[in-house]
Tab-separated table of C-alpha atoms in Angstrom:
chain	number	residue	atom	x	y	z
A	1	MET	CA	7.343	-77.566	-1.366
A	2	PRO	CA	9.946	-77.334	1.976
A	3	LYS	CA	13.569	-76.057	1.716
A	4	ILE	CA	16.299	-77.775	3.478
A	5	ALA	CA	18.547	-75.364	4.808
A	6	PRO	CA	22.409	-75.829	4.899
A	7	LYS	CA	24.117	-79.168	6.726
A	8	ALA	CA	25.074	-76.670	9.328
A	9	LEU	CA	26.186	-72.713	10.138
A	10	LYS	CA	28.966	-72.427	12.713
A	11	VAL	CA	28.100	-69.734	15.608
A	12	PRO	CA	29.998	-68.921	18.148
A	13	ALA	CA	30.284	-70.537	20.462
A	14	LEU	CA	30.034	-67.472	22.754
A	15	MET	CA	26.733	-66.093	21.836
A	16	ARG	CA	25.110	-69.076	23.811
A	17	LEU	CA	27.025	-69.589	26.718
A	18	PRO	CA	25.408	-68.402	29.653
A	19	LEU	CA	27.540	-65.025	31.172
A	20	ARG	CA	27.930	-67.289	34.122
A	21	GLN	CA	30.165	-69.650	32.308
A	22	LEU	CA	32.709	-66.184	31.486
A	23	SER	CA	34.257	-65.940	34.491
A	24	PHE	CA	37.932	-65.602	35.350
A	25	ALA	CA	38.451	-68.143	36.705
A	26	ARG	CA	37.592	-69.995	34.512
A	27	LEU	CA	39.036	-68.406	31.648
A	28	LEU	CA	42.622	-68.863	33.908
A	29	ARG	CA	42.282	-72.676	33.859
A	30	GLY	CA	41.732	-72.110	29.967
A	31	GLY	CA	46.398	-72.119	29.922
A	32	ARG	CA	47.168	-69.000	28.145
A	33	LEU	CA	45.822	-66.567	31.163
A	34	GLY	CA	48.571	-67.260	33.100
A	35	ASP	CA	51.531	-67.647	30.385
A	36	LEU	CA	53.630	-64.585	32.724
A	37	GLY	CA	56.379	-65.162	29.354
A	38	ARG	CA	54.489	-61.624	27.978
A	39	LEU	CA	54.138	-59.888	31.437
A	40	PRO	CA	57.562	-58.000	30.444
A	41	ARG	CA	56.201	-56.926	27.401
A	42	TYR	CA	53.097	-56.183	28.564
A	43	ALA	CA	54.385	-53.748	32.093
A	44	GLY	CA	56.858	-51.985	29.033
A	45	ILE	CA	54.759	-51.228	27.170
A	46	PHE	CA	52.433	-49.444	29.349
A	47	ALA	CA	55.944	-48.011	31.084
A	48	VAL	CA	55.529	-46.964	27.314
A	49	GLY	CA	52.187	-45.300	27.393
A	50	ALA	CA	52.655	-44.029	31.335
A	51	ALA	CA	55.954	-41.988	29.543
A	52	CYS	CA	53.947	-40.755	26.588
A	53	ILE	CA	50.892	-39.281	29.026
A	54	TRP	CA	52.769	-37.987	31.886
A	55	ALA	CA	55.556	-36.654	29.895
A	56	PRO	CA	53.787	-33.921	28.387
A	57	ILE	CA	51.553	-33.319	31.676
A	58	TYR	CA	54.248	-33.408	33.376
A	59	GLY	CA	56.098	-30.120	31.172
A	60	TYR	CA	52.713	-28.218	30.081
A	61	LEU	CA	53.002	-28.197	34.851
A	62	SER	CA	56.530	-27.657	34.837
A	63	THR	CA	56.571	-25.121	32.365
A	64	ALA	CA	53.385	-22.610	31.266
A	65	PRO	CA	53.270	-20.276	33.075
A	66	LEU	CA	50.990	-18.395	35.328
A	67	LYS	CA	47.747	-17.333	34.485
A	68	TYR	CA	45.044	-15.060	36.497
A	69	THR	CA	41.967	-13.904	35.666
A	70	SER	CA	40.650	-10.126	36.965
A	71	SER	CA	36.971	-9.944	35.767
A	72	PHE	CA	34.863	-7.317	36.524
A	73	SER	CA	30.742	-5.839	35.644
A	74	LEU	CA	28.745	-3.114	34.384
A	75	ILE	CA	25.429	-3.295	34.563
A	76	LEU	CA	23.138	-0.423	32.773
A	77	PRO	CA	19.930	1.088	34.210
A	78	GLY	CA	16.494	-0.348	32.537
A	79	SER	CA	14.997	3.283	32.833
A	80	GLY	CA	14.696	6.561	30.373
A	81	ALA	CA	15.020	10.538	31.143
A	82	SER	CA	12.917	13.270	30.287
A	83	ALA	CA	13.584	16.524	31.406
A	84	SER	CA	11.201	20.369	30.206
A	85	VAL	CA	11.721	24.019	30.277
A	86	ASN	CA	8.720	26.968	29.535
A	87	LEU	CA	9.903	29.762	29.165
A	88	ASP	CA	7.571	32.299	29.799
A	89	SER	CA	6.000	33.856	26.701
A	90	ILE	CA	7.801	32.693	24.259
A	91	GLY	CA	7.826	28.748	23.855
A	92	GLN	CA	8.437	25.413	25.346
A	93	ALA	CA	11.250	22.828	25.045
A	94	SER	CA	11.743	19.697	26.553
A	95	SER	CA	14.142	16.592	26.188
A	96	PHE	CA	12.953	12.954	26.695
A	97	ALA	CA	15.440	10.267	26.318
A	98	ASN	CA	13.880	6.693	25.894
A	99	SER	CA	14.546	3.833	28.285
A	100	PRO	CA	18.295	1.305	26.719
A	101	PHE	CA	15.715	-1.705	25.998
A	102	ALA	CA	13.297	0.069	24.231
A	103	SER	CA	14.009	0.002	20.527
A	104	SER	CA	14.496	-4.300	19.831
A	105	SER	CA	16.014	-3.098	17.247
A	106	VAL	CA	19.410	-1.953	18.932
A	107	SER	CA	20.496	-3.675	22.317
A	108	PRO	CA	22.571	-0.965	23.888
A	109	THR	CA	23.995	-3.888	25.159
A	110	GLU	CA	25.416	-5.853	22.063
A	111	THR	CA	26.556	-2.997	21.616
A	112	TYR	CA	29.636	-2.002	24.464
A	113	LYS	CA	29.892	-5.871	23.888
A	114	ARG	CA	31.423	-4.971	20.622
A	115	LEU	CA	32.978	-1.726	21.406
A	116	LEU	CA	34.380	-3.888	25.105
A	117	ALA	CA	36.404	-6.744	22.466
A	118	ALA	CA	36.930	-3.692	20.018
A	119	GLU	CA	40.661	-2.833	19.005
A	120	ARG	CA	41.117	0.679	19.053
A	121	ILE	CA	39.885	0.086	22.829
A	122	VAL	CA	42.277	-2.525	23.442
A	123	ALA	CA	45.237	-0.733	21.783
A	124	ALA	CA	44.019	1.998	24.131
A	125	ALA	CA	44.507	0.123	27.330
A	126	ALA	CA	47.352	-1.428	26.005
A	127	GLU	CA	49.351	1.804	24.840
A	128	THR	CA	48.043	3.293	29.337
A	129	MET	CA	50.138	0.377	30.477
A	130	SER	CA	52.734	0.538	28.206
A	131	MET	CA	52.222	-2.877	26.464
A	132	HIS	CA	52.275	-3.901	22.947
A	133	ARG	CA	48.839	-5.147	21.927
A	134	ARG	CA	49.723	-8.749	21.631
A	135	ASP	CA	51.045	-9.005	24.827
A	136	PHE	CA	48.064	-6.924	26.909
A	137	GLY	CA	45.654	-9.517	25.432
A	138	GLN	CA	41.721	-9.733	24.268
A	139	PRO	CA	38.695	-9.417	26.995
A	140	ARG	CA	36.714	-12.271	27.382
A	141	VAL	CA	33.429	-10.460	26.629
A	142	GLU	CA	30.094	-12.402	28.440
A	143	LEU	CA	26.367	-10.888	28.267
A	144	VAL	CA	23.926	-12.041	30.758
A	145	ASP	CA	20.703	-13.021	29.242
A	146	GLN	CA	17.779	-10.658	30.418
A	147	THR	CA	19.867	-8.195	32.031
A	148	GLY	CA	21.132	-5.248	31.088
A	149	LEU	CA	25.032	-6.723	33.241
A	150	ILE	CA	28.091	-7.263	31.780
A	151	HIS	CA	30.307	-9.343	32.737
A	152	VAL	CA	34.042	-8.582	31.421
A	153	SER	CA	37.219	-11.129	31.866
A	154	ILE	CA	40.823	-10.156	31.219
A	155	VAL	CA	43.907	-12.625	31.660
A	156	GLY	CA	47.793	-11.441	33.153
A	157	GLY	CA	50.557	-12.675	34.477
A	158	ALA	CA	50.108	-11.812	38.027
A	159	PRO	CA	47.282	-10.370	40.048
A	160	ASP	CA	48.083	-7.024	40.489
A	161	ASP	CA	48.651	-7.207	36.423
A	162	ALA	CA	45.300	-8.673	35.608
A	163	ARG	CA	43.874	-6.527	37.923
A	164	ALA	CA	45.798	-3.860	36.285
A	165	ARG	CA	44.525	-4.619	32.683
A	166	GLY	CA	41.118	-4.788	33.445
A	167	GLU	CA	41.077	-1.609	35.225
A	168	ALA	CA	43.004	0.537	31.956
A	169	LEU	CA	40.485	-1.316	29.587
A	170	LEU	CA	37.487	-0.637	32.069
A	171	ALA	CA	38.997	3.656	32.435
A	172	THR	CA	39.882	3.579	28.185
A	173	PHE	CA	36.037	1.709	27.840
A	174	PHE	CA	34.269	5.243	29.746
A	175	ALA	CA	37.005	7.387	28.555
A	176	GLU	CA	35.586	5.969	24.963
A	177	ILE	CA	32.636	5.988	25.786
A	178	GLU	CA	31.898	9.924	27.182
A	179	ALA	CA	34.764	11.261	23.467
A	180	LEU	CA	31.565	9.194	21.354
A	181	ARG	CA	28.890	10.833	23.212
A	182	THR	CA	30.981	14.392	22.868
A	183	ASP	CA	30.890	13.593	19.159
A	184	GLU	CA	27.588	12.980	19.241
A	185	ALA	CA	26.596	17.021	20.805
A	186	THR	CA	29.178	18.739	18.938
A	187	THR	CA	27.651	17.268	15.925
A	188	ARG	CA	24.241	17.328	16.298
A	189	GLU	CA	24.909	20.986	18.105
A	190	ALA	CA	26.547	21.687	14.994
A	191	SER	CA	23.362	20.831	12.271
A	192	ALA	CA	21.363	22.386	14.980
A	193	SER	CA	23.297	25.899	14.230
A	194	THR	CA	22.729	25.834	10.819
A	195	ALA	CA	18.991	26.267	11.744
A	196	ILE	CA	19.700	28.121	14.691
A	197	GLU	CA	21.203	30.734	12.342
A	198	GLU	CA	19.030	30.622	10.000
A	199	TYR	CA	15.782	31.399	12.752
A	200	ARG	CA	17.818	34.244	13.864
A	201	ASN	CA	18.421	36.138	10.444
A	202	SER	CA	14.646	35.437	10.217
A	203	VAL	CA	14.013	37.278	13.724
A	204	LEU	CA	16.404	39.543	12.450
A	205	ALA	CA	14.054	40.521	8.846
A	206	THR	CA	11.528	41.037	10.192
A	207	ARG	CA	12.051	42.675	13.371
A	208	GLU	CA	14.001	44.933	10.660
A	209	GLU	CA	10.888	45.909	8.738
A	210	ILE	CA	8.548	45.659	11.424
A	211	SER	CA	10.767	49.261	12.203
A	212	ARG	CA	10.657	50.384	8.872
A	213	LEU	CA	7.207	50.389	8.800
A	214	GLN	CA	6.998	51.871	11.837
A	215	ARG	CA	9.611	54.321	11.281
A	216	GLU	CA	7.635	55.257	7.518
A	217	ASN	CA	3.233	56.061	9.195
A	218	GLY	CA	4.707	56.287	13.052
A	219	LEU	CA	2.520	53.813	13.742
A	220	ILE	CA	4.588	51.723	16.290
A	221	SER	CA	1.698	48.306	17.160
A	222	THR	CA	-1.302	47.304	16.647
A	223	THR	CA	-2.840	49.279	19.899
A	224	GLN	CA	-2.205	52.368	19.189
A	225	TYR	CA	-3.958	51.995	15.293
A	226	GLU	CA	-6.887	50.511	17.951
A	227	ALA	CA	-6.070	53.183	20.636
A	228	LEU	CA	-6.553	55.336	17.091
A	229	VAL	CA	-9.836	53.900	16.089
A	230	ALA	CA	-11.404	53.689	19.661
A	231	GLU	CA	-10.864	58.190	19.714
A	232	THR	CA	-11.964	58.713	16.927
A	233	ASP	CA	-15.141	56.986	17.130
A	234	ALA	CA	-15.956	58.286	20.014
A	235	LEU	CA	-14.649	61.972	18.581
A	236	ALA	CA	-17.322	61.621	16.308
A	237	GLN	CA	-19.665	60.322	19.443
A	238	ARG	CA	-18.842	63.828	20.892
A	239	VAL	CA	-19.691	65.914	18.053
A	240	ARG	CA	-22.363	64.165	17.568
A	241	ASP	CA	-24.314	65.048	20.722
A	242	LEU	CA	-22.688	68.643	20.979
A	243	GLY	CA	-24.300	69.009	17.799
A	244	VAL	CA	-27.468	68.675	19.161
A	245	LYS	CA	-27.092	69.709	22.400
A	246	LEU	CA	-25.553	73.402	19.695
A	247	GLU	CA	-28.942	73.157	17.775
A	248	GLU	CA	-30.703	73.579	21.260
A	249	ARG	CA	-29.112	76.611	22.472
A	250	ALA	CA	-29.475	77.754	18.835
A	251	ASN	CA	-32.913	77.222	19.728
A	252	ALA	CA	-33.065	79.259	22.863
A	253	VAL	CA	-31.213	82.065	21.465
A	254	ARG	CA	-33.573	82.164	18.415
A	255	ALA	CA	-36.918	82.464	21.065
A	256	LEU	CA	-35.654	85.091	23.116
A	257	GLU	CA	-34.587	87.697	20.686
A	258	THR	CA	-37.833	87.252	19.650
A	259	SER	CA	-39.152	87.500	22.286
A	260	LEU	CA	-37.058	90.967	23.123
A	261	GLY	CA	-37.106	92.234	19.948
A	262	LEU	CA	-32.555	92.654	20.956
A	263	THR	CA	-29.262	90.804	19.510
A	264	PRO	CA	-27.369	88.674	22.145
A	265	ARG	CA	-24.769	91.725	21.494
A	266	LEU	CA	-27.642	94.192	22.511
A	267	ALA	CA	-28.816	92.493	25.057
A	268	ALA	CA	-25.167	92.757	26.342
A	269	ALA	CA	-24.975	96.634	25.935
A	270	ALA	CA	-28.482	96.960	27.549
A	271	LEU	CA	-27.194	95.131	30.579
A	272	ARG	CA	-23.504	96.641	30.773
A	273	LEU	CA	-24.728	100.184	30.713
A	274	HIS	CA	-27.262	99.923	33.355
A	275	ALA	CA	-25.030	98.364	35.652
A	276	ASP	CA	-22.716	101.913	34.822
A	277	ILE	CA	-24.200	103.868	37.792
A	278	GLU	CA	-23.216	107.520	35.357
A	279	PHE	CA	-25.852	106.005	33.530
A	280	ALA	CA	-28.089	105.118	35.370
A	281	ALA	CA	-28.709	108.756	36.552
A	282	LEU	CA	-28.074	110.137	33.243
A	283	VAL	CA	-31.574	107.739	32.367
A	284	LYS	CA	-32.955	108.251	35.550
A	285	GLU	CA	-31.990	112.458	34.357
A	286	MET	CA	-32.894	111.857	31.549
A	287	SER	CA	-36.191	110.044	32.756
A	288	GLU	CA	-36.888	113.102	34.732
A	289	ARG	CA	-36.644	116.043	31.392
A	290	ALA	CA	-38.854	113.275	29.889
A	291	ALA	CA	-41.754	114.122	33.036
A	292	ASP	CA	-41.197	117.541	32.739
A	293	LEU	CA	-41.715	118.085	28.562
A	294	SER	CA	-44.946	115.754	28.930
A	295	GLN	CA	-45.797	117.753	31.603
A	296	ALA	CA	-45.415	121.049	30.301
A	297	ARG	CA	-46.924	120.109	27.199
A	298	SER	CA	-49.937	119.020	28.681
A	299	LYS	CA	-50.454	122.486	30.125
A	300	TYR	CA	-48.909	124.341	26.769
A	301	GLY	CA	-47.924	124.469	23.115
A	302	GLU	CA	-44.760	123.555	21.513
A	303	ALA	CA	-44.080	127.236	21.082
A	304	HIS	CA	-44.191	128.455	25.250
A	305	PRO	CA	-41.245	128.824	26.219
A	306	GLU	CA	-41.633	126.287	29.485
A	307	VAL	CA	-42.590	123.562	26.343
A	308	LEU	CA	-39.976	124.839	24.485
A	309	THR	CA	-36.977	124.983	27.932
A	310	ALA	CA	-38.066	121.026	29.042
A	311	ARG	CA	-37.324	120.372	26.026
A	312	GLU	CA	-34.069	121.253	25.438
A	313	GLY	CA	-33.061	120.234	29.197
A	314	HIS	CA	-34.411	116.643	27.901
A	315	GLU	CA	-32.690	116.521	24.426
A	316	ALA	CA	-29.697	117.465	26.465
A	317	ALA	CA	-29.723	114.868	29.086
A	318	SER	CA	-30.893	112.728	26.273
A	319	ALA	CA	-27.803	114.007	24.222
A	320	GLU	CA	-25.807	113.203	26.830
A	321	ALA	CA	-26.569	109.524	28.319
A	322	HIS	CA	-26.304	108.076	24.121
A	323	ARG	CA	-22.576	109.661	24.667
A	324	ARG	CA	-21.943	108.239	27.204
A	325	ALA	CA	-23.913	104.396	26.226
A	326	ALA	CA	-21.604	104.991	23.186
A	327	MET	CA	-19.215	105.550	24.982
A	328	LEU	CA	-19.427	102.324	27.165
A	329	THR	CA	-21.016	99.714	24.283
A	330	GLY	CA	-18.889	101.436	21.087
A	331	LEU	CA	-22.130	100.600	19.982
A	332	THR	CA	-23.108	103.384	16.803
A	333	ASP	CA	-26.104	105.872	16.848
A	334	THR	CA	-28.355	103.248	14.607
A	335	GLU	CA	-27.826	100.176	16.829
A	336	LEU	CA	-28.191	103.115	20.137
A	337	SER	CA	-31.624	104.205	18.886
A	338	ALA	CA	-32.669	100.508	18.794
A	339	LEU	CA	-31.800	100.043	22.440
A	340	ASP	CA	-33.661	101.259	25.012
A	341	LEU	CA	-31.867	102.866	26.852
A	342	SER	CA	-34.935	103.023	29.585
A	343	HIS	CA	-34.328	101.526	32.820
A	344	VAL	CA	-34.713	97.600	31.761
A	345	GLY	CA	-36.624	96.598	35.085
A	346	ASN	CA	-38.435	92.387	34.992
A	347	ARG	CA	-36.400	92.130	31.904
A	348	ALA	CA	-33.374	91.753	32.969
A	349	ALA	CA	-33.354	88.047	33.295
A	350	LEU	CA	-35.032	87.919	30.119
A	351	LEU	CA	-31.638	89.941	28.242
A	352	SER	CA	-29.169	88.256	30.706
A	353	ASP	CA	-30.442	84.894	29.712
A	354	LEU	CA	-30.128	85.547	26.046
A	355	VAL	CA	-26.718	87.315	27.031
A	356	THR	CA	-25.996	83.150	28.742
A	357	TYR	CA	-27.566	81.598	25.861
A	358	GLU	CA	-25.587	83.314	23.365
A	359	ALA	CA	-22.401	82.993	24.864
A	360	GLN	CA	-23.956	78.678	25.361
A	361	ARG	CA	-24.039	78.568	21.877
A	362	ALA	CA	-21.386	80.358	20.970
A	363	GLY	CA	-18.602	78.222	22.994
A	364	LEU	CA	-20.599	75.135	21.541
A	365	ALA	CA	-20.152	75.833	18.259
A	366	ALA	CA	-15.990	76.666	18.675
A	367	GLU	CA	-16.255	73.736	20.513
A	368	LEU	CA	-17.320	71.797	17.308
A	369	GLU	CA	-16.331	73.886	15.322
A	370	ALA	CA	-11.901	72.458	16.923
A	371	LEU	CA	-13.873	68.364	17.610
A	372	THR	CA	-15.327	68.521	12.966
A	373	ALA	CA	-11.777	69.029	12.463
A	374	ARG	CA	-9.626	66.631	15.164
A	375	LEU	CA	-12.754	64.077	14.123
A	376	GLN	CA	-11.490	64.728	10.274
A	377	THR	CA	-7.570	64.468	10.909
A	378	ALA	CA	-7.872	61.787	13.228
A	379	GLU	CA	-11.395	60.045	10.140
A	380	ALA	CA	-8.369	61.183	7.442
A	381	ARG	CA	-5.104	59.129	10.003
A	382	ARG	CA	-7.655	56.378	10.315
A	383	VAL	CA	-8.053	55.482	7.019
A	384	GLU	CA	-4.473	56.191	6.220
A	385	LEU	CA	-3.304	53.820	8.841
A	386	ILE	CA	-6.063	50.546	7.793
A	387	GLU	CA	-2.490	49.364	5.542
A	388	PRO	CA	0.148	49.567	7.660
A	389	ALA	CA	-1.473	48.222	10.300
A	390	ALA	CA	-2.953	44.736	8.966
A	391	ARG	CA	0.878	45.061	7.585
A	392	LEU	CA	2.643	45.262	11.272
A	393	GLU	CA	-0.291	43.003	12.453
A	394	ASP	CA	0.468	40.753	10.288
A	395	LEU	CA	4.551	41.592	10.395
A	396	GLN	CA	4.601	41.217	14.180
A	397	ARG	CA	2.291	38.084	14.133
A	398	ASP	CA	5.629	36.929	12.481
A	399	PHE	CA	7.664	37.838	14.545
A	400	ALA	CA	6.449	35.926	17.434
A	401	VAL	CA	6.139	33.023	15.823
A	402	ALA	CA	10.009	33.846	14.441
A	403	GLU	CA	11.054	34.529	17.982
A	404	ALA	CA	9.339	31.592	19.296
A	405	VAL	CA	10.642	28.583	17.394
A	406	PHE	CA	13.963	31.324	17.919
A	407	ALA	CA	13.651	30.430	21.049
A	408	SER	CA	12.815	26.905	21.455
A	409	ALA	CA	15.357	25.811	18.813
A	410	MET	CA	18.045	27.495	21.821
A	411	ALA	CA	15.916	26.260	24.344
A	412	ARG	CA	16.150	23.492	22.768
A	413	THR	CA	19.720	23.138	21.906
A	414	GLN	CA	20.822	24.081	25.536
A	415	THR	CA	18.629	20.508	27.171
A	416	THR	CA	19.946	18.531	23.662
A	417	LYS	CA	23.871	18.678	25.843
A	418	THR	CA	22.456	17.619	28.941
A	419	ASP	CA	20.986	14.414	27.142
A	420	LEU	CA	24.131	12.951	27.101
A	421	TYR	CA	22.795	9.056	27.049
A	422	ALA	CA	20.431	9.149	24.030
A	423	SER	CA	22.293	6.965	22.015
A	424	TYR	CA	25.260	5.507	24.522
A	425	PRO	CA	23.377	4.987	27.513
A	426	LEU	CA	24.476	5.395	30.734
A	427	VAL	CA	26.620	3.000	32.691
A	428	GLN	CA	28.173	2.581	35.419
A	429	VAL	CA	30.379	0.043	37.467
A	430	LEU	CA	28.650	-2.886	39.417
A	431	GLU	CA	31.207	-4.912	40.466
A	432	ASP	CA	35.164	-3.554	40.361
A	433	PRO	CA	38.099	-5.475	38.172
A	434	SER	CA	39.111	-7.981	41.013
A	435	LEU	CA	42.028	-8.688	42.838
A	436	PRO	CA	42.196	-12.707	41.921
A	437	VAL	CA	43.422	-15.480	44.285
A	438	ASP	CA	44.700	-19.081	42.105
A	439	PRO	CA	45.632	-19.193	39.127
A	440	THR	CA	43.030	-19.890	36.472
A	441	SER	CA	46.393	-21.417	34.280
A	442	PRO	CA	47.688	-24.111	33.880
A	443	LYS	CA	44.615	-25.695	35.515
A	444	ARG	CA	46.837	-28.601	37.782
A	445	LYS	CA	43.676	-30.689	39.041
A	446	LEU	CA	42.298	-31.389	35.498
A	447	ALA	CA	45.897	-31.850	34.597
A	448	VAL	CA	46.344	-34.512	37.123
A	449	ALA	CA	42.594	-36.151	36.356
A	450	ALA	CA	42.923	-36.517	32.849
A	451	GLY	CA	47.041	-37.818	33.330
A	452	ILE	CA	44.853	-40.619	35.227
A	453	ALA	CA	41.817	-41.576	33.466
A	454	ALA	CA	44.671	-41.683	30.038
A	455	THR	CA	46.835	-44.000	32.395
A	456	PHE	CA	42.547	-45.776	33.479
A	457	PHE	CA	42.055	-46.793	29.791
A	458	LEU	CA	45.974	-47.030	29.223
A	459	LEU	CA	45.850	-50.075	31.419
A	460	VAL	CA	42.260	-51.563	30.358
A	461	GLY	CA	43.453	-51.223	27.170
A	462	LEU	CA	46.417	-53.858	27.749
A	463	THR	CA	44.335	-56.390	29.708
A	464	LEU	CA	41.634	-57.132	27.530
A	465	GLY	CA	45.070	-57.179	24.702
A	466	TRP	CA	46.212	-60.188	27.936
A	467	ILE	CA	43.309	-62.005	27.553
A	468	ARG	CA	42.642	-61.440	23.948
A	469	ARG	CA	43.903	-64.716	22.590
A	470	PRO	CA	43.283	-67.253	25.336
A	471	LEU	CA	39.521	-65.817	25.438
A	472	ILE	CA	39.118	-66.168	21.373
A	473	ASP	CA	40.780	-69.474	21.525
A	474	ARG	CA	38.763	-71.066	24.121
A	475	LEU	CA	35.278	-70.057	22.796
A	476	LEU	CA	35.944	-71.526	19.740
A	477	THR	CA	37.206	-75.216	20.329
A	478	LYS	CA	33.632	-74.194	22.768
A	479	GLY	CA	31.845	-74.171	19.609
A	480	ASP	CA	33.279	-76.374	16.728
A	481	ASP	CA	30.953	-78.391	17.418
A	482	ASP	CA	27.516	-76.664	17.824
A	483	LEU	CA	25.945	-75.749	14.827
A	484	VAL	CA	22.400	-74.649	14.028
A	485	MET	CA	19.562	-76.121	11.933
A	486	VAL	CA	17.129	-73.625	10.649
A	487	PRO	CA	13.856	-75.341	8.842
A	488	ALA	CA	12.953	-73.994	5.534
A	489	GLU	CA	9.839	-72.150	5.344
């Protein structure tokens, strides 16, 4: 069954009236909008409201001190720097400073932002200007996204004062950066000095061990031992070659001895005798007497006077020849009897070869003996220096390594001193502290605009209050008989 709605439902006529029916003229003809008896009351309210708006504005603008803002900008270069030093035969030292923006975990701009606003920097800047910390003010630091720019502004009571505060803050900031870098370098150097001292002690200890080993064994370097080994090998080869040559000369001497039936000593004596003119004459005389004796024996018997005379002459000549030979050679009678005192003839060359070969053999034998003694000494020395040479080589290698490490550490320490921007990157002044022309506070135009806006809104509010009651009465009168019937569903 359909339901019957309530008998009548009052709806404000304002919601059913067209907008053209709400004109100001129609409302004015309604009655109370034209009532000027309320005007003094609204005028008083407006005067009080305007006074409440403009009195604080005027007081603020007339009493607030002028403030000027000086600003400057800093920039961080984005590239790194590297340096490398090569020390000939010692080592290499290198240093590399990464770009300040290479790390995603540390932002140098954020670091410098906090540092610019740090209490100690602001207090130091205030102290340089003989001001209290609270009078100096707090700088405003802003970062420009995606750049290395830092924008800083600070407020002062006058244009020169504001710029002076900016310059003082900037100078204090750079002084603090320099102090931090110096402190970092000092700390690094102090921490590295312990390692460098250990390297130095290692070098000195190795050097002392090498000196002690050199004093004990007389071995200066492994090169000396290598030269000793090479000399010993060469000496052994010479001994072998000399032994072969000596054997050849000994065989030649033995062959000539067998052929001549003389020892080299007798051959030398024969050559000396036949080189003597007096002995040659005696040998000739002895030969002639031997010829006479042989001729006499062929004619007469042994007891014949001519044979006896010839024998006596031959014996006398032979005795004189033996005497001269003994005097010249110093040989005994037995050796002289074995020596042919007659003219050597064609045997002289063989005798000379025998004497020469014997002299060469004796010389080679003496040289071989001397070289053999040297070889034995060298081999003994080589065997004695095997372990010291190996130990010396190890020590020299350790010394070279320790010296290279020490030199590299020293060079790295020196090059690190030039790397001042490792932890605190280079920062440069892009814009110097500016000299402001216009004050930044109080903002007169903004205050006046705010006062005008507030006054306007006050007028709007009073206007709405003026037309509020007549408008409501007229709308209620028009809508008293209007009902809205809602059929039931």
